[in-house]
PDB file of C-alpha atoms in Angstrom:
ATOM      1  CA  UNK A1106     111.747 106.875  97.796  1.00  0.00           C
ATOM      2  CA  UNK A1107     113.928 105.335  95.512  1.00  0.00           C
ATOM      3  CA  UNK A1108     113.792 101.764  97.243  1.00  0.00           C
ATOM      4  CA  UNK A1109     109.893 102.222  97.240  1.00  0.00           C
ATOM      5  CA  UNK A1110     109.986 102.962  93.628  1.00  0.00           C
ATOM      6  CA  UNK A1111     112.145  99.768  92.888  1.00  0.00           C
ATOM      7  CA  UNK A1112     109.983  97.953  94.195  1.00  0.00           C
ATOM      8  CA  UNK A1113     107.321  98.942  92.528  1.00  0.00           C
ATOM      9  CA  UNK A1114     108.691  98.681  88.727  1.00  0.00           C
ATOM     10  CA  UNK A1115     109.775  94.900  89.978  1.00  0.00           C
ATOM     11  CA  UNK A1116     107.032  94.631  92.115  1.00  0.00           C
ATOM     12  CA  UNK A1117     104.220  95.290  89.238  1.00  0.00           C
ATOM     13  CA  UNK A1118     105.296  93.901  85.964  1.00  0.00           C
ATOM     14  CA  UNK A1119     102.894  95.691  83.642  1.00  0.00           C
ATOM     15  CA  UNK A1120     105.170  99.594  84.464  1.00  0.00           C
ATOM     16  CA  UNK A1121     105.398  98.327  80.676  1.00  0.00           C
ATOM     17  CA  UNK A1122     101.192  99.366  80.103  1.00  0.00           C
ATOM     18  CA  UNK A1123     101.654 102.142  82.418  1.00  0.00           C
ATOM     19  CA  UNK A1124     103.875 103.575  79.686  1.00  0.00           C
ATOM     20  CA  UNK A1125     100.823 103.741  77.508  1.00  0.00           C
ATOM     21  CA  UNK A1126      98.739 105.649  79.563  1.00  0.00           C
ATOM     22  CA  UNK A1127     101.021 108.590  80.061  1.00  0.00           C
ATOM     23  CA  UNK A1128     104.452 107.285  78.300  1.00  0.00           C
ATOM     24  CA  UNK A1129     106.547 109.970  80.699  1.00  0.00           C
ATOM     25  CA  UNK A1130     105.425 108.758  83.827  1.00  0.00           C
ATOM     26  CA  UNK A1131     107.685 107.403  86.118  1.00  0.00           C
ATOM     27  CA  UNK A1132     107.903 104.665  88.741  1.00  0.00           C
ATOM     28  CA  UNK A1133     108.953 106.683  91.365  1.00  0.00           C
ATOM     29  CA  UNK A1134     106.107 108.969  90.238  1.00  0.00           C
ATOM     30  CA  UNK A1135     103.426 105.416  90.268  1.00  0.00           C
ATOM     31  CA  UNK A1136     104.345 105.083  93.621  1.00  0.00           C
ATOM     32  CA  UNK A1137     103.959 108.181  94.970  1.00  0.00           C
ATOM     33  CA  UNK A1138     100.633 107.789  93.560  1.00  0.00           C
ATOM     34  CA  UNK A1139      96.688 107.034  96.031  1.00  0.00           C
ATOM     35  CA  UNK A1140      96.824 103.517  94.816  1.00  0.00           C
ATOM     36  CA  UNK A1141      93.184 103.818  93.667  1.00  0.00           C
ATOM     37  CA  UNK A1142      95.177 105.463  90.397  1.00  0.00           C
ATOM     38  CA  UNK A1143      96.823 102.460  89.647  1.00  0.00           C
ATOM     39  CA  UNK A1144      95.045 100.895  87.213  1.00  0.00           C
ATOM     40  CA  UNK A1145      95.334 103.499  85.008  1.00  0.00           C
ATOM     41  CA  UNK A1146      99.163 103.436  85.246  1.00  0.00           C
ATOM     42  CA  UNK A1147     100.104 100.326  85.847  1.00  0.00           C
ATOM     43  CA  UNK A1148      97.627  97.148  84.598  1.00  0.00           C
ATOM     44  CA  UNK A1149      94.135  97.417  82.681  1.00  0.00           C
ATOM     45  CA  UNK A1150      93.564  94.443  85.288  1.00  0.00           C
ATOM     46  CA  UNK A1151      93.593  95.965  87.971  1.00  0.00           C
ATOM     47  CA  UNK A1152      90.476  98.210  86.789  1.00  0.00           C
ATOM     48  CA  UNK A1153      88.941  95.307  88.638  1.00  0.00           C
ATOM     49  CA  UNK A1154      90.557  95.534  91.670  1.00  0.00           C
ATOM     50  CA  UNK A1155      88.448  98.776  94.123  1.00  0.00           C
ATOM     51  CA  UNK A1156      91.224  98.937  96.229  1.00  0.00           C
ATOM     52  CA  UNK A1157      93.117 100.372  92.384  1.00  0.00           C
ATOM     53  CA  UNK A1158      90.614 101.800  90.576  1.00  0.00           C
ATOM     54  CA  UNK A1159      88.463 105.093  90.349  1.00  0.00           C
ATOM     55  CA  UNK A1160      85.251 102.607  91.142  1.00  0.00           C
ATOM     56  CA  UNK A1161      81.499 104.235  91.796  1.00  0.00           C
ATOM     57  CA  UNK A1162      82.512 108.043  90.122  1.00  0.00           C
ATOM     58  CA  UNK A1163      81.897 107.881  86.170  1.00  0.00           C
ATOM     59  CA  UNK A1164      83.971 107.856  83.123  1.00  0.00           C
ATOM     60  CA  UNK A1165      84.685 111.297  84.191  1.00  0.00           C
ATOM     61  CA  UNK A1166      87.842 110.476  86.768  1.00  0.00           C
ATOM     62  CA  UNK A1167      90.531 109.465  84.253  1.00  0.00           C
ATOM     63  CA  UNK A1168      91.704 113.595  85.088  1.00  0.00           C
ATOM     64  CA  UNK A1169      91.871 113.348  88.508  1.00  0.00           C
ATOM     65  CA  UNK A1170      95.270 110.916  89.009  1.00  0.00           C
ATOM     66  CA  UNK A1171      97.015 113.156  86.204  1.00  0.00           C
ATOM     67  CA  UNK A1172      96.031 115.858  88.042  1.00  0.00           C
ATOM     68  CA  UNK A1173      98.083 114.804  91.112  1.00  0.00           C
ATOM     69  CA  UNK A1174     101.283 113.648  88.708  1.00  0.00           C
ATOM     70  CA  UNK A1175     101.388 117.254  86.714  1.00  0.00           C
ATOM     71  CA  UNK A1176     101.354 118.625  90.910  1.00  0.00           C
ATOM     72  CA  UNK A1177     104.220 116.866  91.969  1.00  0.00           C
ATOM     73  CA  UNK A1178     105.863 118.025  88.894  1.00  0.00           C
ATOM     74  CA  UNK A1179     104.699 121.469  89.785  1.00  0.00           C
ATOM     75  CA  UNK A1180     106.419 121.178  93.506  1.00  0.00           C
ATOM     76  CA  UNK A1181     110.014 119.520  91.948  1.00  0.00           C
ATOM     77  CA  UNK A1182     112.110 122.285  93.464  1.00  0.00           C
ATOM     78  CA  UNK A1183     114.719 121.161  90.031  1.00  0.00           C
ATOM     79  CA  UNK A1184     111.710 122.841  87.330  1.00  0.00           C
ATOM     80  CA  UNK A1185     111.959 125.832  85.797  1.00  0.00           C
ATOM     81  CA  UNK A1186     109.212 128.214  86.340  1.00  0.00           C
ATOM     82  CA  UNK A1187     107.723 127.500  83.732  1.00  0.00           C
ATOM     83  CA  UNK A1188     107.498 125.181  83.575  1.00  0.00           C
ATOM     84  CA  UNK A1189     105.795 124.243  87.292  1.00  0.00           C
ATOM     85  CA  UNK A1190     103.200 127.238  85.702  1.00  0.00           C
ATOM     86  CA  UNK A1191     102.534 125.015  83.762  1.00  0.00           C
ATOM     87  CA  UNK A1192     102.253 121.666  84.877  1.00  0.00           C
ATOM     88  CA  UNK A1193     100.501 123.521  88.161  1.00  0.00           C
ATOM     89  CA  UNK A1194      97.767 124.683  85.617  1.00  0.00           C
ATOM     90  CA  UNK A1195      97.483 121.974  83.838  1.00  0.00           C
ATOM     91  CA  UNK A1196      96.062 119.999  87.390  1.00  0.00           C
ATOM     92  CA  UNK A1197      93.880 122.875  88.130  1.00  0.00           C
ATOM     93  CA  UNK A1198      92.170 122.608  85.138  1.00  0.00           C
ATOM     94  CA  UNK A1199      92.191 118.280  85.370  1.00  0.00           C
ATOM     95  CA  UNK A1200      90.942 118.689  88.924  1.00  0.00           C
ATOM     96  CA  UNK A1201      88.194 120.723  88.071  1.00  0.00           C
ATOM     97  CA  UNK A1202      86.988 118.999  85.151  1.00  0.00           C
ATOM     98  CA  UNK A1203      86.887 116.037  87.666  1.00  0.00           C
ATOM     99  CA  UNK A1204      84.984 118.074  90.214  1.00  0.00           C
ATOM    100  CA  UNK A1205      82.499 119.273  87.117  1.00  0.00           C
ATOM    101  CA  UNK A1206      82.168 115.804  86.261  1.00  0.00           C
ATOM    102  CA  UNK A1207      81.998 114.266  89.758  1.00  0.00           C
ATOM    103  CA  UNK A1208      78.714 113.487  91.178  1.00  0.00           C
ATOM    104  CA  UNK A1209      77.987 114.995  94.666  1.00  0.00           C
ATOM    105  CA  UNK A1210      77.973 111.743  96.651  1.00  0.00           C
ATOM    106  CA  UNK A1211      81.670 110.105  94.626  1.00  0.00           C
ATOM    107  CA  UNK A1212      83.563 109.151  97.321  1.00  0.00           C
ATOM    108  CA  UNK A1213      87.078 110.556  95.829  1.00  0.00           C
ATOM    109  CA  UNK A1214      84.964 114.343  96.371  1.00  0.00           C
ATOM    110  CA  UNK A1215      87.071 114.956  99.093  1.00  0.00           C
ATOM    111  CA  UNK A1216      90.559 114.045  97.901  1.00  0.00           C
ATOM    112  CA  UNK A1217      89.621 115.880  94.716  1.00  0.00           C
ATOM    113  CA  UNK A1218      89.186 119.124  96.733  1.00  0.00           C
ATOM    114  CA  UNK A1219      92.063 119.131  98.324  1.00  0.00           C
ATOM    115  CA  UNK A1220      94.007 118.488  95.635  1.00  0.00           C
ATOM    116  CA  UNK A1221      92.416 121.711  93.274  1.00  0.00           C
ATOM    117  CA  UNK A1222      92.189 123.515  96.816  1.00  0.00           C
ATOM    118  CA  UNK A1223      96.406 122.872  97.295  1.00  0.00           C
ATOM    119  CA  UNK A1224      97.022 123.159  93.320  1.00  0.00           C
ATOM    120  CA  UNK A1225      95.205 126.613  93.524  1.00  0.00           C
ATOM    121  CA  UNK A1226      97.618 128.000  96.499  1.00  0.00           C
ATOM    122  CA  UNK A1227     100.307 126.327  94.711  1.00  0.00           C
ATOM    123  CA  UNK A1228      99.391 128.734  91.343  1.00  0.00           C
ATOM    124  CA  UNK A1229      99.076 131.428  93.174  1.00  0.00           C
ATOM    125  CA  UNK A1230     102.934 131.329  94.370  1.00  0.00           C
ATOM    126  CA  UNK A1231     104.544 130.527  91.454  1.00  0.00           C
ATOM    127  CA  UNK A1232     103.207 133.497  89.890  1.00  0.00           C
TER     128      UNK A1232
END
C-alpha cells in the first residue's frame, strides 16, 4: 500500500492542491479512496472527468468522500478509542447528510448506503 501511495504522490503532482481541501489527508488515504473522490482531493481539473468526480447527483455529494476518510481513520487500530469514536461519528454524519440530499436515482446511492451501514456497525463496536 505504501508503494501505491508513493505512486499517487508522484503521478499526480497536484497533491499540493489537495491540501487545500482537507489539509491533513495523506497520500496513502487518498490512494485508498475510490477514484470518484480524486477531484476533491487532488485537483479541481479532475472535476471535469466523470471517472474522478461525483457527477449527476447534486451539489451535496462533497460530504461523502470526507466520510470515507473518517471511516479509514476510525478503523485505524493504533488510534485511541475516543479518536476512533469521534471519527466514526463524523463519518456517520457525513453519510447521513449525503443520503438525505442525494436524489433517489443517484448512481452513488449503493456505495453511500453501504458506507452508512458499515459506519453504524463500527460505531456499535467502539462503544
